[in-house]
Amino acid sequence: MFGCGFPEFVNRLRVEDAAQMLVTTDHSIASISVYCGFNSIRNLNLQFYRQYGMSPTEYRKAKRREVQ
């Protein structure tokens, strides 16, 4: 129905939440990782790169440049 398995679907939602928090808050990536349900920053980084093609840090910088 979603074009992927359940674990991948859940990870997509978590990464989308993390992406929104990266842009709208100044929380650390570590705290965002825990808040969004990832068991490690490494796992967030891996899933984030798969979905957006860049690290959470790169994403935050790019989105903040767009706003300025």
Coordinates of C-alpha atoms in Angstrom, one line a residue, residues 11 14-15 18 22 27-50 54-58 60:
N11 CA 11.8 5.4 9.4
R14 CA 10.8 9.6 11.8
V15 CA 13.2 11.2 9.3
A18 CA 13.7 15.1 12.4
L22 CA 16.3 20.6 12.3
H27 CA 18.1 21.3 19.5
S28 CA 21.2 19.2 19.0
I29 CA 21.1 16.4 16.5
A30 CA 21.6 14.0 19.3
S31 CA 18.5 15.2 21.1
I32 CA 16.5 15.2 17.9
S33 CA 17.6 11.7 17.2
V34 CA 16.3 10.5 20.6
Y35 CA 13.1 12.5 20.3
C36 CA 12.3 11.0 16.9
G37 CA 12.9 7.4 18.1
F38 CA 16.3 6.6 16.7
N39 CA 18.5 4.4 18.9
S40 CA 21.6 6.3 17.8
I41 CA 22.8 9.3 15.9
R42 CA 24.5 7.0 13.5
N43 CA 21.1 5.4 12.6
L44 CA 19.5 8.8 12.1
N45 CA 22.4 9.8 9.9
L46 CA 22.1 6.7 7.8
Q47 CA 18.3 7.0 7.4
F48 CA 18.5 10.7 6.8
Y49 CA 21.1 10.3 4.0
R50 CA 19.0 7.6 2.4
M54 CA 22.7 14.6 2.8
S55 CA 23.5 14.5 6.5
P56 CA 21.2 16.2 9.1
T57 CA 23.9 18.9 9.6
E58 CA 24.1 19.6 5.9
R60 CA 20.0 22.2 8.6

